[in-house]
Amino acid sequence: MDRELLAHGLGGAKDLPISPELAMAGAVAALVVSFSVLALAWREPRFDDRPGRPAPAALDRAVGSRWFAVAVRVVGMAFFGWFLLAAVLGENLVINPALGMFYVLLWVGIVPLSLLVGPAYKALSPVRTLHAGLARLTGSDPSRGLRDYPERLGYWPAAVGLYAFVWLELVHPDSTQLGTVRLWVAVYVALMLLGGALYGDRFFERADPFEVYSSLVARLSVWGREDGRLVVRSPLANLATTPVGPGLVGVVAVLFGSTGFDSFRESPPWLRFVQSSDVDAALLGNLALLAFCVGVGLVFTAATAATGVGDDVRRSALPGLFAHSMVPIIVGYIAAHYLSYLVEYGQVTLVQMSDPLSRGDDLLGTADLEVNRWLSYHPTTLANIKVLGVVLGHVLGVVAAHDRAVRLLPRRHQLTGQLPLLLAMVGFTAGGLYLLFAA
Amino acid sequence: MGFWQKDPTPRRNAQMSAPIRPRLRVATGAAVACLALLGLAACGDDAESDTTTGGTTGSQDSSPDGGQPTDEAAPEAEPIRVTIEGDSIDPAGERVEVAAGEPVLVEVTADRAGELHVHSTPEQEIAFTEGTTEHELVIDQPGVVEVESHDPDLVVLQLEVR
């Protein structure tokens, strides 16, 4: 790999578009499954308040122990420290691992990790560790701030933070310049520490974009806690425990909308339009990213609110109460969108991490690893996995929404009330598949 | 811990004992539908990629008379032409299908010397001089590869390598 300055997005070749037949098959499968669920599935909620099975006591003790928490924090800080070493002292070259650590291992890797082991970022979070360290230095309690976190803010700070990340990654013209990434991370750490000091630990649960993302995806894992005990639950039962709060719809809209935009911006028609337009490319990118996120949020809000409701539920509360059902759709689409990127650029990043200062070092012993590009050389298999991921995510999303609908909606509205959301979900999935085909 | 707190929304009585049959029916019906659809699509796809590995064109259709408009993918026939004049570059983001591992001829006609960056894995460069330069490009790894100019910053081509 040469040492040219970075002027291009990370990674080389991108995935081939999926074939139109496969996209159609996926969309039809999504449609068929959706209406099967609506027509045939259960009429009583199954996932709410469903107790999990206790995990083995030894496991519960181990992961609940102090040494485990400290060990995980050390891993998180080591990763963060290594990133800082490369980002601050390293050179602004394509072989600097800081970019891959930030855009691939952190941003994309957080999804499979949280899916496997639960809320991983919460345990690893370097800002939580720094916050706890500061609290210890000043002899105060890290869980308490100067005042209580204003609950009406909810997840909105995280939605804004996630938007700031996708804006950096997808729109900022210098997203792969080291200085830009350094500045972004510096602002992130500063704001998190400030918020932590002001509002205590609760701030990270609601405002740290990475933690909110990770903990949301972790609701699709099998791990949960009931009265402090570690339990194993079905992912759908786990998903139903997602805490609702203001801004949750904003979070899912940013996550889904931005991933859609990432596919869209590579499509030839958009590329030609941007390059032939007199308007600044960054401005067009900004507008399109915003349109995707706001569009997803509006469609979802309208689709969830367009139903008859009983006396016990306010209509305006419905979008938040259904927001968890978007999580599987997001995860499925993210898997499709990022799978080869994570596997292959993730390996490249591991190789580069041995040489954070671009001096030809082999500090971690990974410098000579061969990158396995099997996925890229098997585009048909890759395309099948991608469509399977999207359809599976859609199925789980529809089932989660159905279960919530039969709990919340009065009986006479249960079928018709679900229709708008069902159609919106089919639209999201078909749109996602279309983008995988067209981009 | 606050994080794991129960969802504070009002709820109806949750019943654990909903019948299992409809769920099974849905699951099996859905699974069969999915598998059938995906299987069909995947099969057709596989055959296609098999012919591509041996053939010279990346055409979607392996019909023998080859009347499909995929001639641009045949490397020997037509070179991919790029024209650079001042700040204008033609084409501006056109998608062209090429075959993996096969040579592709790129013909650059420019009013100055410079280079185009080929963001394949590994990266390649097309250096050109004033006048017309021919460059033979071989890309082994399938995928969409962007060919960019950095002066001005433009995506010139997207090569769909199959």
Coordinates of C-alpha atoms in Angstrom, one line a residue:
Chain A
M1 CA 0.0 0.0 0.0
D2 CA 1.5 3.4 -0.9
R3 CA 1.9 6.3 1.3
E4 CA -0.1 8.9 -0.6
L5 CA -2.1 11.4 1.3
L6 CA -5.7 10.5 2.0
A7 CA -8.1 12.1 -0.4
H8 CA -10.6 9.3 -0.8
G9 CA -13.1 7.5 1.5
L10 CA -11.7 4.6 3.4
G11 CA -11.3 1.3 1.7
G12 CA -10.8 0.4 -2.0
A13 CA -13.4 -1.4 -4.1
K14 CA -17.0 -1.4 -2.9
D15 CA -19.5 -4.2 -3.1
L16 CA -21.1 -5.0 -6.4
P17 CA -24.7 -4.1 -6.6
I18 CA -27.0 -7.1 -5.9
S19 CA -28.9 -8.5 -8.8
P20 CA -32.4 -7.2 -9.6
E21 CA -33.8 -10.8 -9.2
L22 CA -32.4 -11.0 -5.7
A23 CA -33.6 -7.6 -4.7
M24 CA -37.1 -8.5 -6.0
A25 CA -37.1 -11.8 -4.2
G26 CA -36.1 -10.1 -1.0
A27 CA -38.8 -7.5 -1.3
V28 CA -41.5 -10.0 -2.1
A29 CA -40.4 -12.2 0.8
A30 CA -40.6 -9.2 3.1
L31 CA -44.1 -8.4 1.8
V32 CA -45.3 -12.0 2.1
V33 CA -44.0 -12.4 5.6
S34 CA -45.4 -9.1 6.8
F35 CA -48.9 -9.9 5.8
S36 CA -48.6 -13.5 7.1
V37 CA -47.7 -12.1 10.4
L38 CA -50.6 -9.6 10.3
A39 CA -53.1 -12.3 9.3
L40 CA -51.9 -15.3 11.2
A41 CA -49.9 -14.4 14.2
W42 CA -50.9 -14.3 17.8
R43 CA -53.5 -11.9 19.2
E44 CA -52.1 -11.6 22.7
P45 CA -48.8 -9.9 23.5
R46 CA -46.1 -12.5 24.0
F47 CA -42.9 -10.6 24.6
D48 CA -43.8 -8.0 27.2
D49 CA -43.1 -9.0 30.8
R50 CA -41.8 -12.4 29.7
P51 CA -39.3 -13.5 32.3
G52 CA -36.0 -14.7 31.1
R53 CA -34.1 -17.8 32.2
P54 CA -31.4 -17.1 34.8
A55 CA -27.9 -17.4 33.4
P56 CA -25.5 -19.8 35.1
A57 CA -24.7 -18.4 38.5
A58 CA -21.0 -18.6 37.9
L59 CA -21.3 -16.5 34.7
D60 CA -23.4 -13.9 36.5
R61 CA -20.9 -13.7 39.3
A62 CA -18.0 -13.4 36.9
V63 CA -19.4 -10.7 34.7
G64 CA -20.8 -8.9 37.8
S65 CA -17.5 -8.9 39.6
R66 CA -15.3 -5.9 40.0
W67 CA -12.2 -7.4 38.4
F68 CA -14.2 -8.2 35.2
A69 CA -15.5 -4.6 35.0
V70 CA -12.0 -3.3 35.5
A71 CA -10.5 -5.7 33.0
V72 CA -13.0 -4.6 30.4
R73 CA -12.3 -0.9 31.2
V74 CA -8.6 -1.5 30.7
V75 CA -9.3 -3.0 27.3
G76 CA -11.4 0.0 26.4
M77 CA -8.8 2.4 27.5
A78 CA -6.0 0.5 25.7
F79 CA -8.0 0.8 22.5
F80 CA -8.6 4.5 23.1
G81 CA -4.9 5.1 24.0
W82 CA -3.7 3.2 20.9
F83 CA -6.1 5.3 18.8
L84 CA -4.8 8.5 20.4
L85 CA -1.2 7.4 19.8
A86 CA -1.8 7.0 16.1
A87 CA -4.1 10.0 15.8
V88 CA -1.9 12.4 17.6
L89 CA 1.7 11.3 17.0
G90 CA 1.1 9.3 13.8
E91 CA 1.3 10.7 10.3
N92 CA -1.5 11.8 8.1
L93 CA -1.2 8.8 5.7
V94 CA -3.4 6.1 4.3
I95 CA -1.6 3.5 6.5
N96 CA -2.4 5.3 9.7
P97 CA -4.7 2.9 11.7
A98 CA -6.5 5.6 13.6
L99 CA -9.0 6.0 10.8
G100 CA -9.8 2.3 10.5
M101 CA -10.1 2.1 14.3
F102 CA -12.6 4.9 14.3
Y103 CA -14.7 4.3 11.2
V104 CA -14.5 0.5 11.1
L105 CA -13.7 -1.1 14.4
L106 CA -15.6 1.3 16.6
W107 CA -18.5 2.4 14.4
V108 CA -19.2 -0.8 12.6
G109 CA -17.7 -3.3 15.0
I110 CA -19.9 -2.0 17.8
V111 CA -22.9 -3.7 16.1
P112 CA -21.8 -7.3 16.0
L113 CA -20.1 -6.9 19.4
S114 CA -23.3 -5.6 21.1
L115 CA -25.4 -8.2 19.4
L116 CA -23.2 -11.0 20.8
V117 CA -22.4 -9.8 24.3
G118 CA -24.9 -7.1 25.1
P119 CA -24.2 -3.4 25.9
A120 CA -20.5 -3.6 25.1
Y121 CA -19.8 0.1 24.7
K122 CA -21.2 0.9 28.1
A123 CA -18.6 -1.5 29.7
L124 CA -15.7 -0.4 27.4
S125 CA -16.5 3.3 27.2
P126 CA -13.3 5.4 27.7
V127 CA -15.4 8.4 28.5
R128 CA -17.1 6.5 31.3
T129 CA -13.7 5.4 32.6
L130 CA -12.3 8.9 32.4
H131 CA -15.4 10.2 34.2
A132 CA -15.1 7.6 36.9
G133 CA -11.4 8.5 37.3
L134 CA -12.2 12.2 37.6
A135 CA -14.9 11.4 40.2
R136 CA -12.4 9.4 42.2
L137 CA -9.8 12.2 42.0
T138 CA -12.3 14.7 43.3
G139 CA -13.7 12.2 45.8
S140 CA -17.2 12.4 44.4
D141 CA -19.8 9.8 43.3
P142 CA -19.7 9.2 39.5
S143 CA -23.4 8.4 39.4
R144 CA -24.3 11.8 40.7
G145 CA -23.8 15.1 38.9
L146 CA -24.5 18.6 39.8
R147 CA -28.1 18.1 38.9
D148 CA -30.4 15.4 37.6
Y149 CA -30.5 14.6 33.9
P150 CA -33.5 16.4 32.4
E151 CA -35.7 13.4 31.3
R152 CA -37.5 15.5 28.7
L153 CA -34.2 15.6 26.8
G154 CA -34.3 11.8 26.5
Y155 CA -32.2 10.4 23.7
W156 CA -32.1 13.7 21.7
P157 CA -28.5 14.5 22.6
A158 CA -27.5 11.0 21.3
A159 CA -29.5 11.5 18.2
V160 CA -27.7 14.7 17.6
G161 CA -24.3 13.0 18.4
L162 CA -25.1 10.2 16.0
Y163 CA -26.0 12.7 13.3
A164 CA -22.7 14.5 14.0
F165 CA -20.9 11.2 13.4
V166 CA -22.6 10.3 10.2
W167 CA -22.2 13.9 9.0
L168 CA -18.5 13.5 9.6
E169 CA -18.3 10.2 7.9
L170 CA -20.5 10.7 4.9
V171 CA -20.6 14.4 4.1
H172 CA -17.5 16.1 5.5
P173 CA -15.1 16.6 2.6
D174 CA -12.1 15.9 4.8
S175 CA -13.5 12.9 6.7
T176 CA -10.4 10.9 6.1
Q177 CA -7.9 13.6 7.2
L178 CA -6.4 12.8 10.6
G179 CA -6.9 16.4 11.8
T180 CA -10.6 16.3 11.2
V181 CA -11.1 13.0 13.1
R182 CA -8.9 14.2 16.0
L183 CA -11.0 17.4 16.3
W184 CA -14.3 15.4 16.2
V185 CA -13.1 13.0 18.9
A186 CA -11.7 15.8 21.1
V187 CA -15.1 17.6 21.0
Y188 CA -16.9 14.3 21.7
V189 CA -14.7 13.5 24.8
A190 CA -15.0 17.1 26.1
L191 CA -18.8 17.2 25.8
M192 CA -19.1 13.7 27.4
L193 CA -17.0 14.6 30.3
L194 CA -18.8 17.9 30.8
G195 CA -22.2 16.2 30.6
G196 CA -21.0 13.5 33.0
A197 CA -19.9 16.1 35.5
L198 CA -23.1 18.0 35.1
Y199 CA -25.6 15.1 35.2
G200 CA -23.7 12.0 36.4
D201 CA -23.7 8.5 34.8
R202 CA -27.2 8.8 33.5
F203 CA -25.9 11.3 30.9
F204 CA -24.0 8.5 29.1
E205 CA -27.0 6.3 28.9
R206 CA -29.0 8.9 27.1
A207 CA -26.5 11.2 25.4
D208 CA -23.4 9.3 24.4
P209 CA -24.0 8.4 20.8
F210 CA -21.9 5.3 20.8
E211 CA -23.3 4.0 24.0
V212 CA -26.9 4.6 23.0
Y213 CA -26.3 2.9 19.7
S214 CA -24.5 -0.1 21.3
S215 CA -27.1 -0.5 24.1
L216 CA -30.0 -0.3 21.5
V217 CA -28.4 -3.0 19.4
A218 CA -27.8 -5.0 22.6
R219 CA -31.5 -5.3 23.0
L220 CA -31.4 -7.8 20.2
S221 CA -28.9 -9.9 22.0
V222 CA -29.9 -12.7 24.4
W223 CA -28.5 -11.0 27.5
G224 CA -30.7 -9.0 29.9
R225 CA -31.0 -8.2 33.5
E226 CA -34.0 -8.7 35.8
D227 CA -33.7 -7.3 39.3
G228 CA -30.0 -7.2 38.9
R229 CA -29.7 -10.8 37.8
L230 CA -28.2 -11.8 34.5
V231 CA -30.8 -13.6 32.4
V232 CA -31.0 -15.2 29.0
R233 CA -34.0 -14.1 26.9
S234 CA -35.2 -14.4 23.4
P235 CA -34.0 -11.4 21.4
L236 CA -37.6 -10.4 20.7
A237 CA -38.5 -10.5 24.4
N238 CA -35.3 -8.6 25.1
L239 CA -36.1 -6.0 22.4
A240 CA -39.5 -5.3 24.0
T241 CA -37.7 -4.1 27.2
T242 CA -36.1 -1.2 25.3
P243 CA -36.6 1.9 27.5
V244 CA -38.8 4.4 25.7
G245 CA -37.8 8.1 25.9
P246 CA -38.1 11.3 23.9
G247 CA -35.7 11.2 21.0
L248 CA -35.7 7.4 20.5
V249 CA -37.4 7.9 17.1
G250 CA -34.7 10.5 16.3
V251 CA -32.0 7.9 17.1
V252 CA -33.5 5.2 14.9
A253 CA -34.2 7.7 12.1
V254 CA -30.6 8.9 12.0
L255 CA -29.3 5.3 12.1
F256 CA -31.5 4.1 9.3
G257 CA -31.6 7.3 7.2
S258 CA -27.9 7.8 7.2
T259 CA -27.2 4.2 6.1
G260 CA -29.6 4.6 3.3
F261 CA -27.9 7.8 2.3
D262 CA -24.5 6.1 2.3
S263 CA -25.8 3.7 -0.4
F264 CA -27.6 6.4 -2.2
R265 CA -24.6 8.8 -2.5
E266 CA -22.7 6.1 -4.5
S267 CA -25.4 5.6 -7.0
P268 CA -24.5 6.8 -10.5
P269 CA -27.5 9.1 -11.0
W270 CA -26.8 11.0 -7.7
L271 CA -23.1 11.1 -8.4
R272 CA -23.7 12.5 -11.9
F273 CA -26.2 15.0 -10.6
V274 CA -23.8 16.3 -7.9
Q275 CA -20.8 16.5 -10.2
S276 CA -22.7 18.3 -12.9
S277 CA -24.4 20.7 -10.6
D278 CA -23.2 24.2 -9.9
V279 CA -24.2 23.9 -6.3
D280 CA -21.4 22.9 -3.8
A281 CA -21.2 19.1 -3.5
A282 CA -20.9 19.3 0.3
L283 CA -24.1 21.4 0.5
L284 CA -26.0 18.9 -1.6
G285 CA -24.7 16.0 0.5
N286 CA -25.8 17.8 3.7
L287 CA -29.2 18.4 2.3
A288 CA -29.6 14.8 1.1
L289 CA -28.4 13.3 4.4
L290 CA -30.8 15.5 6.4
A291 CA -33.6 14.6 4.0
F292 CA -33.0 10.9 4.4
C293 CA -32.9 11.1 8.2
V294 CA -35.9 13.5 8.6
G295 CA -37.8 11.5 5.9
V296 CA -37.4 8.2 7.8
G297 CA -38.4 9.9 11.0
L298 CA -41.5 11.5 9.5
V299 CA -42.7 8.4 7.7
F300 CA -42.2 6.3 10.9
T301 CA -44.0 8.8 13.1
A302 CA -46.9 9.2 10.7
A303 CA -47.2 5.4 10.2
T304 CA -47.2 4.6 13.9
A305 CA -49.6 7.4 14.8
A306 CA -52.1 6.6 12.0
T307 CA -54.3 4.2 13.9
G308 CA -57.3 4.3 16.2
V309 CA -56.3 4.3 19.9
G310 CA -58.0 3.4 23.1
D311 CA -58.3 5.7 26.1
D312 CA -55.2 4.4 27.9
V313 CA -52.6 5.5 25.2
R314 CA -51.9 8.9 23.8
R315 CA -51.5 8.9 20.1
S316 CA -48.4 11.1 20.4
A317 CA -46.7 8.4 22.5
L318 CA -47.1 5.7 19.8
P319 CA -44.0 6.5 17.7
G320 CA -41.7 6.1 20.7
L321 CA -43.5 2.9 21.9
F322 CA -42.9 1.3 18.5
A323 CA -39.4 2.7 17.9
H324 CA -37.8 -0.5 19.2
S325 CA -39.3 -2.4 16.2
M326 CA -37.0 -0.4 13.9
V327 CA -33.9 -1.8 15.6
P328 CA -33.8 -5.2 13.8
I329 CA -34.5 -3.5 10.5
I330 CA -31.5 -1.2 11.1
V331 CA -29.2 -4.0 12.2
G332 CA -30.2 -6.1 9.1
Y333 CA -29.5 -3.3 6.8
I334 CA -26.3 -2.3 8.5
A335 CA -25.1 -5.9 8.3
A336 CA -25.9 -5.9 4.6
H337 CA -24.3 -2.5 4.0
Y338 CA -21.1 -3.0 6.1
L339 CA -20.4 -6.8 6.1
S340 CA -17.5 -6.9 3.6
Y341 CA -16.2 -3.5 4.8
L342 CA -16.0 -4.7 8.4
V343 CA -14.5 -8.1 7.6
E344 CA -11.9 -6.8 5.1
Y345 CA -11.1 -3.3 6.1
G346 CA -11.2 -4.5 9.7
Q347 CA -8.4 -6.9 8.9
V348 CA -6.5 -4.2 7.2
T349 CA -6.9 -2.0 10.3
L350 CA -5.6 -4.9 12.5
V351 CA -2.5 -5.1 10.3
Q352 CA -2.0 -1.3 10.4
M353 CA -2.4 -1.2 14.1
S354 CA 1.0 -2.8 14.5
D355 CA 2.5 0.4 13.0
P356 CA 0.7 3.3 14.5
L357 CA 3.5 5.8 13.7
S358 CA 4.1 4.6 10.1
R359 CA 7.7 3.7 10.8
G360 CA 7.4 0.1 9.6
D361 CA 7.0 -1.3 13.2
D362 CA 5.4 -4.6 14.1
L363 CA 4.4 -3.7 17.7
L364 CA 1.4 -6.1 17.9
G365 CA 2.8 -8.9 15.7
T366 CA 0.0 -8.4 13.2
A367 CA 2.0 -6.5 10.5
D368 CA 2.5 -9.5 8.3
L369 CA -1.0 -10.9 8.5
E370 CA -2.5 -11.7 5.1
V371 CA -5.9 -10.0 4.6
N372 CA -8.5 -12.6 3.7
R373 CA -10.7 -11.3 0.9
W374 CA -12.8 -14.3 0.4
L375 CA -16.1 -12.4 0.6
S376 CA -15.1 -9.9 -2.1
Y377 CA -14.1 -12.8 -4.4
H378 CA -17.5 -14.5 -3.9
P379 CA -19.9 -11.7 -4.7
T380 CA -22.9 -14.0 -5.2
T381 CA -22.5 -15.5 -1.7
L382 CA -22.0 -12.0 -0.3
A383 CA -25.1 -10.7 -2.1
N384 CA -27.2 -13.6 -0.7
I385 CA -26.0 -13.0 2.8
K386 CA -26.8 -9.3 2.5
V387 CA -30.4 -9.9 1.3
L388 CA -30.9 -12.6 3.9
G389 CA -29.8 -10.1 6.6
V390 CA -32.2 -7.4 5.3
V391 CA -35.1 -9.8 5.1
L392 CA -34.4 -11.4 8.5
G393 CA -34.2 -7.9 10.1
H394 CA -37.5 -7.0 8.5
V395 CA -39.2 -10.1 9.8
L396 CA -38.0 -9.5 13.3
G397 CA -39.1 -5.9 13.1
V398 CA -42.5 -6.7 11.9
V399 CA -43.0 -9.3 14.6
A400 CA -41.8 -6.9 17.3
A401 CA -44.2 -4.2 16.0
H402 CA -47.1 -6.7 15.8
D403 CA -46.5 -7.8 19.4
R404 CA -46.5 -4.2 20.6
A405 CA -49.6 -3.4 18.6
V406 CA -51.7 -6.2 20.1
R407 CA -50.7 -4.9 23.5
L408 CA -51.3 -1.2 22.9
L409 CA -54.1 -1.0 20.4
P410 CA -57.8 -1.7 21.2
R411 CA -59.0 -4.9 19.6
R412 CA -61.1 -3.3 16.9
H413 CA -58.0 -1.4 15.6
Q414 CA -55.5 -4.1 16.0
L415 CA -55.5 -5.2 12.3
T416 CA -56.2 -1.9 10.6
G417 CA -54.0 0.0 13.0
Q418 CA -51.0 -2.0 12.1
L419 CA -51.3 -1.5 8.4
P420 CA -49.6 1.9 8.0
L421 CA -46.6 0.8 10.0
L422 CA -46.4 -2.5 8.2
L423 CA -46.5 -0.6 4.8
A424 CA -43.8 1.8 6.1
M425 CA -41.6 -1.1 7.1
V426 CA -42.1 -2.8 3.7
G427 CA -41.2 0.5 2.2
F428 CA -38.0 0.8 4.2
T429 CA -37.0 -2.7 3.4
A430 CA -37.8 -2.5 -0.3
G431 CA -36.1 0.9 -0.4
G432 CA -33.0 -0.6 1.3
L433 CA -32.9 -3.4 -1.2
Y434 CA -33.4 -1.0 -4.0
L435 CA -30.4 0.9 -2.9
L436 CA -28.3 -2.2 -2.6
F437 CA -29.3 -3.0 -6.1
A438 CA -28.9 0.5 -7.6
A439 CA -25.8 1.7 -5.9
Chain B
M1 CA -29.3 0.1 37.5
G2 CA -31.4 2.6 35.6
F3 CA -30.3 1.2 32.3
W4 CA -32.2 -2.1 32.8
Q5 CA -35.3 -0.5 34.2
K6 CA -38.6 -1.7 33.0
D7 CA -40.3 0.1 30.2
P8 CA -42.6 2.6 32.0
T9 CA -45.5 2.4 29.6
P10 CA -49.1 1.4 30.4
R11 CA -49.9 -2.2 29.4
R12 CA -52.7 -4.6 29.1
N13 CA -52.7 -7.9 30.7
A14 CA -49.9 -9.9 29.2
Q15 CA -51.0 -13.5 28.6
M16 CA -48.3 -16.1 28.4
S17 CA -50.5 -18.9 27.2
A18 CA -51.2 -17.8 23.7
P19 CA -51.7 -20.7 21.3
I20 CA -48.4 -21.9 19.8
R21 CA -49.9 -23.1 16.5
P22 CA -50.5 -19.9 14.6
R23 CA -47.0 -18.8 15.4
L24 CA -45.5 -22.0 14.1
R25 CA -47.6 -21.7 11.0
V26 CA -46.4 -18.2 10.4
A27 CA -42.8 -19.2 11.1
T28 CA -42.9 -22.1 8.7
G29 CA -44.9 -20.3 6.1
A30 CA -42.5 -17.4 6.2
A31 CA -39.4 -19.5 6.2
V32 CA -40.6 -21.6 3.3
A33 CA -41.5 -18.5 1.3
C34 CA -38.2 -16.8 2.0
L35 CA -36.1 -19.9 1.3
A36 CA -37.9 -20.5 -2.0
L37 CA -37.6 -17.0 -3.2
L38 CA -34.0 -16.5 -2.1
G39 CA -33.1 -20.0 -3.4
L40 CA -34.5 -19.2 -6.8
A41 CA -32.7 -15.9 -7.0
A42 CA -29.5 -17.3 -5.7
C43 CA -29.5 -20.2 -8.1
G44 CA -29.9 -18.0 -11.2
D45 CA -27.2 -15.8 -9.8
D46 CA -24.7 -18.5 -9.2
A47 CA -24.9 -19.8 -12.7
E48 CA -24.3 -16.3 -13.9
S49 CA -21.2 -15.8 -11.9
D50 CA -19.9 -19.2 -13.0
T51 CA -20.0 -18.2 -16.6
T52 CA -18.4 -14.9 -15.8
T53 CA -15.3 -16.5 -14.3
G54 CA -14.6 -18.4 -17.5
G55 CA -15.8 -15.9 -20.1
T56 CA -14.4 -12.7 -21.3
T57 CA -17.4 -10.4 -20.8
G58 CA -19.2 -9.5 -17.6
S59 CA -22.5 -9.7 -19.3
Q60 CA -25.7 -10.4 -17.4
D61 CA -27.0 -12.6 -20.1
S62 CA -25.1 -15.6 -21.3
S63 CA -27.1 -16.1 -24.4
P64 CA -24.9 -17.3 -27.3
D65 CA -25.8 -14.6 -29.8
G66 CA -24.7 -11.9 -27.4
G67 CA -26.9 -9.2 -28.7
Q68 CA -27.0 -7.5 -25.3
P69 CA -25.7 -3.9 -25.0
T70 CA -22.7 -5.0 -22.9
D71 CA -20.1 -4.6 -25.6
E72 CA -18.3 -2.0 -23.6
A73 CA -17.3 -4.7 -21.2
A74 CA -15.3 -6.6 -23.9
P75 CA -11.7 -5.4 -23.3
E76 CA -10.3 -5.8 -26.8
A77 CA -13.2 -4.1 -28.6
E78 CA -13.6 -0.5 -27.4
P79 CA -11.3 1.3 -25.0
I80 CA -12.9 3.4 -22.2
R81 CA -12.3 7.0 -23.4
V82 CA -11.7 9.8 -20.9
T83 CA -11.3 13.4 -22.1
I84 CA -9.7 16.0 -19.9
E85 CA -9.9 19.7 -20.8
G86 CA -9.2 22.3 -18.2
D87 CA -11.6 21.7 -15.4
S88 CA -14.0 19.6 -17.4
I89 CA -13.7 15.8 -17.5
D90 CA -15.8 13.5 -19.5
P91 CA -17.3 11.1 -18.4
A92 CA -18.4 12.3 -15.0
G93 CA -19.2 9.3 -13.0
E94 CA -20.3 6.8 -15.6
R95 CA -20.7 3.2 -14.7
V96 CA -18.8 0.7 -16.9
E97 CA -18.8 -3.1 -16.6
V98 CA -15.5 -4.8 -16.9
A99 CA -14.4 -8.4 -16.3
A100 CA -12.3 -9.3 -13.3
G101 CA -8.7 -10.2 -14.2
E102 CA -9.1 -9.2 -17.8
P103 CA -7.1 -6.3 -19.3
V104 CA -9.2 -3.1 -20.0
L105 CA -7.8 -0.4 -22.2
V106 CA -8.3 3.2 -20.9
E107 CA -7.6 6.0 -23.4
V108 CA -7.0 9.4 -21.8
T109 CA -7.0 12.5 -24.0
A110 CA -5.8 15.4 -22.0
D111 CA -4.6 19.0 -22.4
R112 CA -2.0 18.4 -19.6
A113 CA -0.1 15.7 -17.9
G114 CA -1.5 14.2 -14.7
E115 CA -2.9 11.0 -13.2
L116 CA -6.1 9.3 -12.4
H117 CA -6.5 7.3 -9.2
V118 CA -8.0 3.8 -9.5
H119 CA -9.4 2.9 -6.0
S120 CA -9.2 -0.8 -6.5
T121 CA -7.7 -3.2 -3.9
P122 CA -4.7 -2.7 -4.1
E123 CA -4.8 0.9 -5.5
Q124 CA -3.6 1.7 -9.0
E125 CA -2.8 4.8 -11.0
I126 CA -3.3 5.9 -14.6
A127 CA -0.6 8.4 -15.5
F128 CA -1.2 10.4 -18.6
T129 CA 0.6 13.0 -20.6
E130 CA -0.6 15.8 -22.8
G131 CA -2.2 14.3 -25.9
T132 CA -3.5 10.8 -25.9
T133 CA -2.3 8.1 -23.5
E134 CA -3.4 4.5 -23.5
H135 CA -3.2 2.5 -20.3
E136 CA -4.0 -1.1 -19.7
L137 CA -5.8 -1.8 -16.5
V138 CA -6.2 -5.2 -14.8
I139 CA -8.4 -5.4 -11.7
D140 CA -8.5 -8.8 -10.1
Q141 CA -10.9 -8.3 -7.1
P142 CA -14.6 -8.0 -8.0
G143 CA -16.4 -4.9 -6.8
V144 CA -17.2 -1.3 -7.8
V145 CA -14.0 0.6 -8.3
E146 CA -14.0 4.3 -8.6
V147 CA -11.6 6.1 -10.9
E148 CA -11.0 9.6 -9.6
S149 CA -9.2 12.7 -10.6
H150 CA -7.9 14.8 -7.7
D151 CA -7.5 17.9 -9.8
P152 CA -10.3 18.8 -9.9
D153 CA -11.8 16.4 -7.4
L154 CA -14.2 14.3 -9.5
V155 CA -15.3 10.7 -9.8
V156 CA -14.6 10.0 -13.5
L157 CA -15.7 6.4 -13.7
Q158 CA -17.2 3.6 -11.6
L159 CA -15.9 0.3 -12.9
E160 CA -18.2 -2.5 -12.1
V161 CA -15.7 -5.4 -11.9
R162 CA -17.4 -8.8 -12.2

